[in-house]
Coordinates of C-alpha atoms in Angstrom, one line a residue:
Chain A
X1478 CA -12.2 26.8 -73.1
X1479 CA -13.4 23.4 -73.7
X1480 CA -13.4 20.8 -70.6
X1481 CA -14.0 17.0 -71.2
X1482 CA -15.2 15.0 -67.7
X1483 CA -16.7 12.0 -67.2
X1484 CA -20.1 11.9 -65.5
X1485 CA -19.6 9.9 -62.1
X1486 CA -23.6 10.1 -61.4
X1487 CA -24.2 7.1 -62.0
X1488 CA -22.0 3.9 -63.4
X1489 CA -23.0 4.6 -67.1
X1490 CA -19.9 7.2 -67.0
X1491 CA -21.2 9.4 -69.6
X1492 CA -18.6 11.4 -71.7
X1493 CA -19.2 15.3 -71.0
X1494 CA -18.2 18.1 -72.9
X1495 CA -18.0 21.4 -71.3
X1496 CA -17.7 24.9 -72.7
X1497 CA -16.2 26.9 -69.8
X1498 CA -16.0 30.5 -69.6
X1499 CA -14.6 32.3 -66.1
X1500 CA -14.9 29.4 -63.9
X1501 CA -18.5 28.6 -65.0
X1502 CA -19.4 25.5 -67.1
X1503 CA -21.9 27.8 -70.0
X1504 CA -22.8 24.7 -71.8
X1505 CA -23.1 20.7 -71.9
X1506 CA -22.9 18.1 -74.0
X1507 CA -23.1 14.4 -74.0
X1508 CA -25.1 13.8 -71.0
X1509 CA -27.8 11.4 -70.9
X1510 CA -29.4 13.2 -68.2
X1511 CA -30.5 15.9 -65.8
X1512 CA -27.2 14.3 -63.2
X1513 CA -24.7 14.7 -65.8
X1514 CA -25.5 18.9 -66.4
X1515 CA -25.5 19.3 -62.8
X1516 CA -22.3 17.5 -62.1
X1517 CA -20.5 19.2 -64.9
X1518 CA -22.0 22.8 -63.5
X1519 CA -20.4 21.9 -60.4
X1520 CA -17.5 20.3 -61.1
X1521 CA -16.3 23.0 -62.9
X1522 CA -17.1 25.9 -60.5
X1523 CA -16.6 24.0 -56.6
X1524 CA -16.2 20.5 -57.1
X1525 CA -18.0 18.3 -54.6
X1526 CA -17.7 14.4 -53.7
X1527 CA -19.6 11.8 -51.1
X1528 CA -16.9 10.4 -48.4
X1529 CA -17.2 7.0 -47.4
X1530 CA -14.6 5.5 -44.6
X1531 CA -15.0 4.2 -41.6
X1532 CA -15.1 5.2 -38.0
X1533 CA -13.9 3.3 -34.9
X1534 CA -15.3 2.4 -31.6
X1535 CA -12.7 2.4 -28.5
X1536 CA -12.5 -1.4 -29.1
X1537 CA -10.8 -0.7 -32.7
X1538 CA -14.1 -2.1 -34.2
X1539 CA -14.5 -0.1 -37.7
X1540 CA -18.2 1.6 -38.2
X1541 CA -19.1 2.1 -42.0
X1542 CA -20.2 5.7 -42.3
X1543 CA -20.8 8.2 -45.0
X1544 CA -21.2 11.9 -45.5
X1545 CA -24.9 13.0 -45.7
X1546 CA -24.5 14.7 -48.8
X1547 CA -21.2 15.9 -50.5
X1548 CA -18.1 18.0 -49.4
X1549 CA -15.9 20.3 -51.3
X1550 CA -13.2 17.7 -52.8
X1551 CA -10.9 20.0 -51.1
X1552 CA -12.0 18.8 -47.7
X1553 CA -11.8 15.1 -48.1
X1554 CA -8.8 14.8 -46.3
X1555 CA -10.0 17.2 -43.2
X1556 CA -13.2 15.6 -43.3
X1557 CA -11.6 12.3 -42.9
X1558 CA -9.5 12.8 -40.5
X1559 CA -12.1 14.4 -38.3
X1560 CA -13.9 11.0 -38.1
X1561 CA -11.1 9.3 -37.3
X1562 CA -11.0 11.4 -34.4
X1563 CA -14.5 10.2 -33.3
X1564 CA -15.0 7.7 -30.8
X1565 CA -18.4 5.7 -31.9
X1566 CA -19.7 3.7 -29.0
X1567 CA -22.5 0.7 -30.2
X1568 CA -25.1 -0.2 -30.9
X1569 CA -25.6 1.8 -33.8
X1570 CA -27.8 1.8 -36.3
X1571 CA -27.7 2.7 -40.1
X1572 CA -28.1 6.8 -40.2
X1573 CA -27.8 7.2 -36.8
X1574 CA -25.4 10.6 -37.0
X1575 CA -21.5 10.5 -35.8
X1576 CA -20.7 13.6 -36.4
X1577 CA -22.6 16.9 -36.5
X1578 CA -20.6 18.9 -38.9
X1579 CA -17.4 17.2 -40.1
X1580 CA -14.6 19.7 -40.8
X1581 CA -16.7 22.6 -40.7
X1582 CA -18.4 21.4 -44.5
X1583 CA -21.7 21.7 -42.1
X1584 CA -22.1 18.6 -43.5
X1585 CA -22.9 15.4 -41.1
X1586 CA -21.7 12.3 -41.2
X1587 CA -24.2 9.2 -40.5
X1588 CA -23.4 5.3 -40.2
X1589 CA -24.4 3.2 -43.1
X1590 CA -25.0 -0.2 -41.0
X1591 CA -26.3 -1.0 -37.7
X1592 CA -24.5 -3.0 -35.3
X1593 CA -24.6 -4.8 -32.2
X1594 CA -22.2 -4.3 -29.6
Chain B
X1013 CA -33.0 -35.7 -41.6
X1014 CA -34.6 -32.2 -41.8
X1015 CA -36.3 -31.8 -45.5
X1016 CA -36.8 -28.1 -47.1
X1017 CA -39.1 -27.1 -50.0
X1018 CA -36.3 -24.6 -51.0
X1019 CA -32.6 -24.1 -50.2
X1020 CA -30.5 -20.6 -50.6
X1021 CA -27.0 -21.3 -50.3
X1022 CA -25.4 -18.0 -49.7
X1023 CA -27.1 -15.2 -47.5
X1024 CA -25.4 -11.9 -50.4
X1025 CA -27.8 -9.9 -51.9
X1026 CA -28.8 -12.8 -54.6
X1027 CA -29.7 -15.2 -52.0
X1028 CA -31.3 -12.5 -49.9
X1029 CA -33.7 -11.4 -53.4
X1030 CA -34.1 -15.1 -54.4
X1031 CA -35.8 -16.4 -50.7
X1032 CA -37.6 -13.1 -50.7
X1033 CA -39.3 -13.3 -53.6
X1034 CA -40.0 -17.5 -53.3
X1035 CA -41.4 -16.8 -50.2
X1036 CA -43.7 -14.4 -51.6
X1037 CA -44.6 -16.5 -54.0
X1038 CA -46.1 -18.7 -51.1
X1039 CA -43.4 -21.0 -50.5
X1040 CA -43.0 -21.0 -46.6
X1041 CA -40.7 -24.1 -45.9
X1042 CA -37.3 -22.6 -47.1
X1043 CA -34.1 -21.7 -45.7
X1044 CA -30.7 -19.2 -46.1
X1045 CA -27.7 -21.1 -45.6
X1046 CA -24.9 -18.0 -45.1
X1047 CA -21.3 -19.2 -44.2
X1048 CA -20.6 -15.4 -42.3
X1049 CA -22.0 -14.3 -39.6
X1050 CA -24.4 -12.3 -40.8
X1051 CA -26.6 -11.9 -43.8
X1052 CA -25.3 -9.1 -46.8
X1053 CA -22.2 -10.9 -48.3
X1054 CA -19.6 -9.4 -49.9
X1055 CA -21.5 -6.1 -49.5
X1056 CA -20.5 -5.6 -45.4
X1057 CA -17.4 -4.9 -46.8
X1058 CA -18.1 -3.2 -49.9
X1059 CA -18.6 0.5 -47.6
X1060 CA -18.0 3.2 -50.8
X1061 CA -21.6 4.0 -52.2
X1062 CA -22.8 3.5 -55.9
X1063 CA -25.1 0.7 -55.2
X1064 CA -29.1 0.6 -55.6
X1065 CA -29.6 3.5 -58.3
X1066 CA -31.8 1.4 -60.4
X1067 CA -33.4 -0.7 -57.1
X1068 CA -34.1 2.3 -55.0
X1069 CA -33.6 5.4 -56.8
X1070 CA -31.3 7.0 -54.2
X1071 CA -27.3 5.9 -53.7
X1072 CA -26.6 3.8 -51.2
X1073 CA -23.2 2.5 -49.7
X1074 CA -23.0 -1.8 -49.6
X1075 CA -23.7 -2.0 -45.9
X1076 CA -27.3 -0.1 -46.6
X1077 CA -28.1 -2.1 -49.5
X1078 CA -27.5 -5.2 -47.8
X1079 CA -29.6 -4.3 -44.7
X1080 CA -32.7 -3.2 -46.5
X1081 CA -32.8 -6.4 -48.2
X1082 CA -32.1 -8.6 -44.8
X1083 CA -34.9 -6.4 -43.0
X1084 CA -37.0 -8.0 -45.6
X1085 CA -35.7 -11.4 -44.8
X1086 CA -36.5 -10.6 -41.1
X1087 CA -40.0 -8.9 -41.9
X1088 CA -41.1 -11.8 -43.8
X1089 CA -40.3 -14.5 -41.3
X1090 CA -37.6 -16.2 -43.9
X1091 CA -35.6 -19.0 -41.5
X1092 CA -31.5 -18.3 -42.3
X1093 CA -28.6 -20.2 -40.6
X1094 CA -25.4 -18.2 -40.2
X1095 CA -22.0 -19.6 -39.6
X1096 CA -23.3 -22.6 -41.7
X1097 CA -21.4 -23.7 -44.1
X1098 CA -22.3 -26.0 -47.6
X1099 CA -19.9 -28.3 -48.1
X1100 CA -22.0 -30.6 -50.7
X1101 CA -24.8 -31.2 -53.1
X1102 CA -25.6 -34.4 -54.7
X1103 CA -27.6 -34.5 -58.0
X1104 CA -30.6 -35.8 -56.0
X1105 CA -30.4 -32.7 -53.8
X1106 CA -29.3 -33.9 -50.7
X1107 CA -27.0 -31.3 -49.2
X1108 CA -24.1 -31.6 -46.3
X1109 CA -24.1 -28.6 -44.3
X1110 CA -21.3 -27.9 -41.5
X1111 CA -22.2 -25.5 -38.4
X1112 CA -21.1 -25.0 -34.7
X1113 CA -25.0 -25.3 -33.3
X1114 CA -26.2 -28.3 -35.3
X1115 CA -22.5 -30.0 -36.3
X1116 CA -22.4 -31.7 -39.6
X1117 CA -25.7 -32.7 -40.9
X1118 CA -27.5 -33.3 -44.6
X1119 CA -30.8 -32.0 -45.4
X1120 CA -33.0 -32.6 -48.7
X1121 CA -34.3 -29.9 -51.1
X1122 CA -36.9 -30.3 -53.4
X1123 CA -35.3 -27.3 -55.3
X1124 CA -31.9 -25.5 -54.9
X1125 CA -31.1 -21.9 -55.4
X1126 CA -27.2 -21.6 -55.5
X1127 CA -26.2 -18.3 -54.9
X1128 CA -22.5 -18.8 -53.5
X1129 CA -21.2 -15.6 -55.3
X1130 CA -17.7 -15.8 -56.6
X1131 CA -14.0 -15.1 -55.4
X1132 CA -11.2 -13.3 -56.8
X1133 CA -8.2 -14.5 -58.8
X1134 CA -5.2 -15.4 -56.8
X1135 CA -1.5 -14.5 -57.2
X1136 CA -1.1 -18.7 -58.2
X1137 CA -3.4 -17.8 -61.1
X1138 CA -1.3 -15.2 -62.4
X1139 CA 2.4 -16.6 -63.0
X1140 CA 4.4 -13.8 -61.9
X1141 CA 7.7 -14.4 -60.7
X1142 CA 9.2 -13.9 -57.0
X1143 CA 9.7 -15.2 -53.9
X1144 CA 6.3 -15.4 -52.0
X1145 CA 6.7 -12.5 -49.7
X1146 CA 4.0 -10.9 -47.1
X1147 CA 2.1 -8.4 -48.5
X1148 CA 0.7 -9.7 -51.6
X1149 CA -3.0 -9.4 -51.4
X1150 CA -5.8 -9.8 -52.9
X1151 CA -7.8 -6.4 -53.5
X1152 CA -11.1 -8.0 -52.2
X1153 CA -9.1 -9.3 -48.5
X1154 CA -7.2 -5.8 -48.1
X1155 CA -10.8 -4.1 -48.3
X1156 CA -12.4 -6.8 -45.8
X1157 CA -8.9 -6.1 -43.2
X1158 CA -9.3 -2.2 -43.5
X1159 CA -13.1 -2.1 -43.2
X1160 CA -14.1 -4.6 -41.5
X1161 CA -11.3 -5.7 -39.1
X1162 CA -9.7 -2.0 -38.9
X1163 CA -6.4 -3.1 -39.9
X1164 CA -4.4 -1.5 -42.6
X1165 CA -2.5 -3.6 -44.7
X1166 CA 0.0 -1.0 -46.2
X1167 CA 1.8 2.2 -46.3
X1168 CA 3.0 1.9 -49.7
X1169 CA 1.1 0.2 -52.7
X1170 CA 0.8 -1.2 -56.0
X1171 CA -2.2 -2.3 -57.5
X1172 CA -2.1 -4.8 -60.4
X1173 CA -5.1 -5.2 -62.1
X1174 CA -8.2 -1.9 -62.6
X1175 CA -11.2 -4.3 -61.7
X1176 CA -13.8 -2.0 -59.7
X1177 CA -12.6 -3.3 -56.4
X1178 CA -8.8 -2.1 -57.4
X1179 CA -10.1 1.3 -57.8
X1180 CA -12.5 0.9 -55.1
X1181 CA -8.9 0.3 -53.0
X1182 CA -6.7 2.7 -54.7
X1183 CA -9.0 5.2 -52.7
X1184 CA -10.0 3.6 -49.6
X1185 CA -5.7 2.9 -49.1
X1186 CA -5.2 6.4 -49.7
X1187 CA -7.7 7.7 -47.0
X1188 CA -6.5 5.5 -44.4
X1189 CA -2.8 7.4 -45.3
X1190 CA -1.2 4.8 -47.6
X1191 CA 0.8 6.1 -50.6
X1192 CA -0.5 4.2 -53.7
X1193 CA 1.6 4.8 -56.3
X1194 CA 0.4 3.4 -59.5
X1195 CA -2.8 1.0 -60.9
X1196 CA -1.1 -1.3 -63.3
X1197 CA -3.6 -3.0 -66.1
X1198 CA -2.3 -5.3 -68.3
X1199 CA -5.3 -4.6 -71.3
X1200 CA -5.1 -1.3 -73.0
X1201 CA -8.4 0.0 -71.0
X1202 CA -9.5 -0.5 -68.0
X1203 CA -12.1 -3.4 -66.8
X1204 CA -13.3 -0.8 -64.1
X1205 CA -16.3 1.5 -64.5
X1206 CA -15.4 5.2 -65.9
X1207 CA -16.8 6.9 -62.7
X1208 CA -14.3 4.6 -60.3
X1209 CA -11.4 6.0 -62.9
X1210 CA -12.3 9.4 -62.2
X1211 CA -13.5 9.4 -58.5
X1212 CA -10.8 6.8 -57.1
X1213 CA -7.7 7.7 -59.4
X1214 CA -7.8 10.9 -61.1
X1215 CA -9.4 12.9 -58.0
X1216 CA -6.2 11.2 -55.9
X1217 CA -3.5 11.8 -58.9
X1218 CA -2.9 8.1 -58.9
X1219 CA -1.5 7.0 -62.4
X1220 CA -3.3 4.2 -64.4
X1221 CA -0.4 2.5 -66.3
X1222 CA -2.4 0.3 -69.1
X1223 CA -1.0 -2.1 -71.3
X1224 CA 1.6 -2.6 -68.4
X1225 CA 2.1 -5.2 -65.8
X1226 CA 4.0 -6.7 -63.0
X1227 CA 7.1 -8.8 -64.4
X1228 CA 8.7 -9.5 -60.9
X1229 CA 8.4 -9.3 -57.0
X1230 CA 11.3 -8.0 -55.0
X1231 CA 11.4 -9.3 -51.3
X1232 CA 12.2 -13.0 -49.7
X1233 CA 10.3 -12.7 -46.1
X1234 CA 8.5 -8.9 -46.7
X1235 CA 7.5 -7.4 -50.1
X1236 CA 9.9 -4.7 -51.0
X1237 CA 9.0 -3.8 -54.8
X1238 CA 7.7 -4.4 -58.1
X1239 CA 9.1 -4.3 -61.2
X1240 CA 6.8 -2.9 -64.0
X1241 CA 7.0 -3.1 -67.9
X1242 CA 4.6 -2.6 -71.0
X1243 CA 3.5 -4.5 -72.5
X1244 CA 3.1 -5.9 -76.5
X1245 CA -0.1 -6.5 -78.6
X1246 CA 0.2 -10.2 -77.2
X1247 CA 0.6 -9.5 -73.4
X1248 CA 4.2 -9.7 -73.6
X1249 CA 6.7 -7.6 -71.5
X1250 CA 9.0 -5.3 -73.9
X1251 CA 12.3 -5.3 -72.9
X1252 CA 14.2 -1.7 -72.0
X1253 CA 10.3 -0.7 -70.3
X1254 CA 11.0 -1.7 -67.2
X1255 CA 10.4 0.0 -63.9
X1256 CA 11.0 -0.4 -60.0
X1257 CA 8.4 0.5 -57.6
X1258 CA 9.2 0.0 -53.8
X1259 CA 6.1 -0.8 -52.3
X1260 CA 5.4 -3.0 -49.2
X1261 CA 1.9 -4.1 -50.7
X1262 CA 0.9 -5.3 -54.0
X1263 CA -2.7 -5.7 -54.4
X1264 CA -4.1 -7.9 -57.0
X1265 CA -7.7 -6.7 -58.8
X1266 CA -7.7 -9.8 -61.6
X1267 CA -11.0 -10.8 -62.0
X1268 CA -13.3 -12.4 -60.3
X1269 CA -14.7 -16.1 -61.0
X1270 CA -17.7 -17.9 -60.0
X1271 CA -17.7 -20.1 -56.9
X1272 CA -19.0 -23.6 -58.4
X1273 CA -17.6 -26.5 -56.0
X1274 CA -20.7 -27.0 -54.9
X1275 CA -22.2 -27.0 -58.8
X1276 CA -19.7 -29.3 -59.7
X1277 CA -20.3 -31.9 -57.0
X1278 CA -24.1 -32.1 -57.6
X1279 CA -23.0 -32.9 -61.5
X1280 CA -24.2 -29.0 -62.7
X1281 CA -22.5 -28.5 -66.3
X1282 CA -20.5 -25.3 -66.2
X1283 CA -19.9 -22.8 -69.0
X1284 CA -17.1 -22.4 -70.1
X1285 CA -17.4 -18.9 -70.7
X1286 CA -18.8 -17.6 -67.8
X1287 CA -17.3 -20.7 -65.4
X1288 CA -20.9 -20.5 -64.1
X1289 CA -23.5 -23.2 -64.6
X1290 CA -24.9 -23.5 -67.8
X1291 CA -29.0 -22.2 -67.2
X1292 CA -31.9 -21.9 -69.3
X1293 CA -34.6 -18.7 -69.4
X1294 CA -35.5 -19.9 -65.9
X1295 CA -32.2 -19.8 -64.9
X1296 CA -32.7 -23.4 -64.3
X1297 CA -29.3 -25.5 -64.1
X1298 CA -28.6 -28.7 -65.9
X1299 CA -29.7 -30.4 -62.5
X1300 CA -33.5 -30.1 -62.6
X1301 CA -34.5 -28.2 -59.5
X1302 CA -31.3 -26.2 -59.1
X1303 CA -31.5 -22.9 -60.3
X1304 CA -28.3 -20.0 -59.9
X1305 CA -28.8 -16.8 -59.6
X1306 CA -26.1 -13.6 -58.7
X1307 CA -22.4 -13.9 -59.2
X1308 CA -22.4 -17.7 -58.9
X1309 CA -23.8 -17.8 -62.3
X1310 CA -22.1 -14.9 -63.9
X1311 CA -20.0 -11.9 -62.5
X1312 CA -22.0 -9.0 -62.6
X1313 CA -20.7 -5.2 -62.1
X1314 CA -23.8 -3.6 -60.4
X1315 CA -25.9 -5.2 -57.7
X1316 CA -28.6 -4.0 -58.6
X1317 CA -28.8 -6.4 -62.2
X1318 CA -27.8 -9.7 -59.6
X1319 CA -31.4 -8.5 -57.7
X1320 CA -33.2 -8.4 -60.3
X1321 CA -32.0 -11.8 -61.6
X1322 CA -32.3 -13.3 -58.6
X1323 CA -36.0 -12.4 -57.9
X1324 CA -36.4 -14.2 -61.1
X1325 CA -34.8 -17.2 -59.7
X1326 CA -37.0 -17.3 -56.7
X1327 CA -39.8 -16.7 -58.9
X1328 CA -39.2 -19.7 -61.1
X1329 CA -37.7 -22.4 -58.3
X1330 CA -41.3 -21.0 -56.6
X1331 CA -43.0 -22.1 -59.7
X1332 CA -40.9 -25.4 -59.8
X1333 CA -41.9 -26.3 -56.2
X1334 CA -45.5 -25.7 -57.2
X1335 CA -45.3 -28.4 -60.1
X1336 CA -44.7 -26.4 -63.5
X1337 CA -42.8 -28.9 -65.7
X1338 CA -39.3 -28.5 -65.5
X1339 CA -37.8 -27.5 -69.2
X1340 CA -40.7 -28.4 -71.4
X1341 CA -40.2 -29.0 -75.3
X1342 CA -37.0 -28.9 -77.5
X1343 CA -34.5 -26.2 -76.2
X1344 CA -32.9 -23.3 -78.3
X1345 CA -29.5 -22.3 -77.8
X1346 CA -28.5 -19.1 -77.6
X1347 CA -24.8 -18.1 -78.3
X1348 CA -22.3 -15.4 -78.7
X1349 CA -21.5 -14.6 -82.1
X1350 CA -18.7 -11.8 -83.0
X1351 CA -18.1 -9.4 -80.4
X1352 CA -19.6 -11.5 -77.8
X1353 CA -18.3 -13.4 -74.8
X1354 CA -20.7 -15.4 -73.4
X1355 CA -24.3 -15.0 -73.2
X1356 CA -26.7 -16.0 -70.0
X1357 CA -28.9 -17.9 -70.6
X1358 CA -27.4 -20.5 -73.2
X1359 CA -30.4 -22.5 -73.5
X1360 CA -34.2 -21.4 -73.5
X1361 CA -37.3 -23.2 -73.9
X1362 CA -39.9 -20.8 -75.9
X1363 CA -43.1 -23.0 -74.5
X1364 CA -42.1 -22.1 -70.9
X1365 CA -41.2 -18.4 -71.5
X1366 CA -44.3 -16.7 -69.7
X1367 CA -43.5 -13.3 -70.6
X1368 CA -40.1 -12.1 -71.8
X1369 CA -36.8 -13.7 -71.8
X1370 CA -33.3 -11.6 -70.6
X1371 CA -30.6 -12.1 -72.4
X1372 CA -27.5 -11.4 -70.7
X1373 CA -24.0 -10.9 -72.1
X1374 CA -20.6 -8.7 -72.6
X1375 CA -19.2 -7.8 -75.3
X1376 CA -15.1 -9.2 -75.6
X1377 CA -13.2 -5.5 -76.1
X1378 CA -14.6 -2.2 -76.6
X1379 CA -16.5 -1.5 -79.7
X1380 CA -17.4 2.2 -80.2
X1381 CA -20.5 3.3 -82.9
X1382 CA -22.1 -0.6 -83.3
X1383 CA -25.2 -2.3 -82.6
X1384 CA -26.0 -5.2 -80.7
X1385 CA -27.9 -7.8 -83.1
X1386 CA -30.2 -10.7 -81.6
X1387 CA -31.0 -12.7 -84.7
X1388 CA -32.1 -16.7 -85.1
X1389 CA -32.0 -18.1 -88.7
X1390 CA -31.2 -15.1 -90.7
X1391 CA -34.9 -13.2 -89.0
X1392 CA -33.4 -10.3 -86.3
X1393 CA -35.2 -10.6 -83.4
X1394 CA -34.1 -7.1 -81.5
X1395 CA -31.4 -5.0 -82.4
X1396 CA -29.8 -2.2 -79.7
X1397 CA -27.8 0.5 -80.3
X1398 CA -25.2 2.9 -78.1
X1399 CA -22.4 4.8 -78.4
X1400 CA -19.8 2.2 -76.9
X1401 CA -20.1 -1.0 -75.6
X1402 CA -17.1 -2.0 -73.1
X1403 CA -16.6 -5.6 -71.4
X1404 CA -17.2 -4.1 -68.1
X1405 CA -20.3 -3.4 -68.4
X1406 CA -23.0 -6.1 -69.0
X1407 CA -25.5 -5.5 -71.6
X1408 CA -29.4 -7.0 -71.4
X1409 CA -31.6 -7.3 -74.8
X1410 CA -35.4 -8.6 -73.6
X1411 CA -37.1 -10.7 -76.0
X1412 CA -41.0 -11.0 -75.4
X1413 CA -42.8 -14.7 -75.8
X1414 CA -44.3 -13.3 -79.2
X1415 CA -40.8 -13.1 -81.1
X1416 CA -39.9 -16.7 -80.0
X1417 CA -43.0 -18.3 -82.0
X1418 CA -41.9 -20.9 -84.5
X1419 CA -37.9 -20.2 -84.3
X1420 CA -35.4 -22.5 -86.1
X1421 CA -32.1 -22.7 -84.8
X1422 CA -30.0 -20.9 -82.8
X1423 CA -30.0 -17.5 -81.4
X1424 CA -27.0 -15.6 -81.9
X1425 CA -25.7 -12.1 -80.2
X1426 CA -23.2 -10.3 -81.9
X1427 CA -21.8 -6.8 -82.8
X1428 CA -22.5 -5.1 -85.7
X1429 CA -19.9 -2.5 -86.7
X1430 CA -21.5 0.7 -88.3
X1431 CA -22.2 1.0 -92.1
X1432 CA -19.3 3.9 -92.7

């Protein structure tokens, strides 16, 4: 089976083809680089994805943060949710952790700006 | 009246590159005038990542970006003034500035880096019928309520318009447990990057309705719907297409224009095909002294290209303040020939160029298998090929001092379709 994605590594949005065969991307085409074969490899098998949102302090104040790394797409929802249940209390400072393991991905979650209380 | 080697207005990430690299340059006596109360711009509220690939090699969300760049502002000992706004520039370089600890004052420059950014198009610039209900925004202000204020506009949206920032929203409304139910583009692709189509639609199952628009608003006092309808070859809505969305926000991702009040009041000729100032290979405005650098001068899709262009700025007003002559020799203009838009710069003076010249431009619509050709007088200067060249993505040919010896006429970028 033939899949056709587009390469979200980077903003050049390269056009991929893949050649899948039982859940496994076996070859790629139309990358530009290294990025673009990993992303199909995985987007075929267990699709992943950075999560960006924000958290709150108990004033309502919204905290930019961001996954450290990438969760199963799957998860975005859970993972999301999870911070919103997370009370961040300032000052904080950019990649100072909020959360240890968001939805069980094992995967932390760190600001992404520091601020003042 | 306080006097300033070099003025930044606007504390974004052009200003921010701009003061940082004049002041390493050697020029001490400068200052950031930033209207918000802190420095980063439009980036504290830009919180998705995707910026600083080509800067930093690593991705980083807007907030970071910004706050590397400031920490060089504060690590270098650059003066800013937050909560100060600009509200004029005279052709001799005097400039009014506004601000709660000093009141309204003017300052001199001997040389002005405007770096205001730009805003988005409004509803007023659109002409779409309806009452003018609550809950028409723009995309840009719903992203600064949910992420910076912690409000949420919405439960249920439309989106007109597939800039980057509509995308960037389409998402961001969904995680915060809004239903978006359709991106509505009026062109027959999108003007937002491929990677926001897949990660911010597709991953969501959020449909992108091209060549369709928004005909009408339903709702006197609160937005209650839109009507939808495709659209013809020439924009207009076909009749028998149409379709009712109940939404209680419309969003509006239209395009973004250059903030140039201030250019305008200190006399700056504007382009009018970027509505940015008009600047030589310096990036030099028609104002000698003033140089624009960042979205002011023309809207850019990646931060990471208004950096670069805005060290250049700093770089050059540096070497203004310093006493290089200001636009030596006859000028050649560069223009956008089939295919092309606009090009940055419009003017350059080959005696001044020190080392290469960036050519900055878009194309008009999506052209797939052509080349780009830079060519003055018949001779070809630089030629660039790729597989497909969309308007949403800006496109740079460099040109090195050499290849501007003896040149008559003007330089012209266009597309070049393919021999079949």
């Amino acid at each position: 089976m033939t899949r056709e994605l587009t390469c979200i590594g980077c903003p050049m949005g390269c056009a991929l083809t893949v050649e899948v065969e039982n859940n496994e991307a076996v070859s790629v085409t139309g990358n530009t680089c290294k990025i673009g074969e990993n992303y199909a490899r995985t987007e075929i098998s267990a699709p992943v994805r950075a999560v960006t949102t924000t958290a709150l302090t108990a004033e309502g104040i919204p905290v930019p943060v961001k996954t450290v790394g990438s969760v199963p797409k799957d998860k975005i929802f859970e993972v999301v949710a999870h911070i919103k249940r997370t009370t961040v209390t300032l000052p904080v400072k950019v990649g100072d952790i909020i959360l240890d393991n968001a939805a069980d991905t094992g995967v932390a979650v760190a600001a992404t700006a520091s601020m003042d209380n | 009246m306080r006097e300033f080697e070099l003025v930044i207005i606007g504390g974004g990430p052009a200003g921010m590159a701009a003061a940082i690299a004049a002041k390493k340059q050697g020029i001490d006596d400068l200052v950031i005038f930033e209207r918000g109360d802190r420095l980063g711009g439009i980036l504290n509220q830009c919180i998705h990542n995707g910026f600083g690939l080509h800067t930093f090699k690593e991705e980083l969300t807007g907030p970071e970006y910004a706050e590397r760049y400031a920490q060089q502002v504060y690590d270098l000992g650059i003066p800013y003034e937050l909560g100060t706004m600009v509200l004029d520039i005279t052709p001799d370089k005097q400039i009014t500035v506004v601000s709660r600890q000093r009141g309204a004052e003017t300052v001199r420059a001997r040389a002005v880096i405007l770096a205001m950014g730009c805003r988005e198009r409004p509803r007023g610039a659109l002409g779409i019928a309806g009452f003018r209900p609550q809950g028409v925004y723009t995309a840009g202000t719903a992203q600064k309520l949910v992420n910076c204020e912690g409000v949420v506009p919405g439960k249920e949206v439309v989106i007109l318009g597939s800039g980057d920032i509509g995308l960037i929203m389409a998402r961001r409304m969904t995680l915060e447990g809004a239903k978006v139910r359709a991106v509505v583009e009026l062109m027959p692709y999108s003007s937002g990057l491929k990677r926001n189509i897949v990660q911010c639609l597709d991953d969501y199952g959020i449909p992108l309705m091209l060549s369709h628009t928004v005909i009408d608003i339903k709702g006197k006092e609160k937005l209650e719907g839109v009507w939808v309808a495709a659209v013809d070859e020439h924009n207009a809505p076909i009749e028998g297409t149409e379709e009712y969305f109940p939404c209680d926000t419309l969003l509006l991702s239209c395009g973004l224009i250059p903030e140039n009040e201030l250019s305008r009041s200190a006399g700056i000729e504007l382009s009018p095909l970027t509505s940015g100032p008009s600047v030589d290979e310096s990036l030099e405005t028609t104002v000698e002294g003033v140089f624009a650098c960042g979205n002011v001068l023309h809207v850019h899709d990646l931060v990471d290209f208004v950096s670069e262009e805005s060290v250049r700025a700093g770089e050059n007003a540096a070497e203004y303040i310093k006493g290089k002559p200001s636009s030596p020799g006859t000028p050649v203009a560069v223009k956008p020939g089939n295919g092309v838009r606009y090009t940055v710069p419009s003017r350059l003076y080959p005696e001044s160029v020190t080392d290469c010249v960036h050519i900055r431009f878009r194309v008009t619509a999506p052209v797939k298998g052509a080349a780009i050709v830079v060519s003055c007088g018949g001779k070809e200067l630089a030629r660039k090929r790729g597989r497909i060249f969309v308007p949403s993505e800006m496109i740079e040919v460099i040109l090195k001092k050499e290849q501007l010896a003896g040149l008559s006429g003007d330089i012209e970028v266009r597309t070049e379709e393919a021999a079949k």
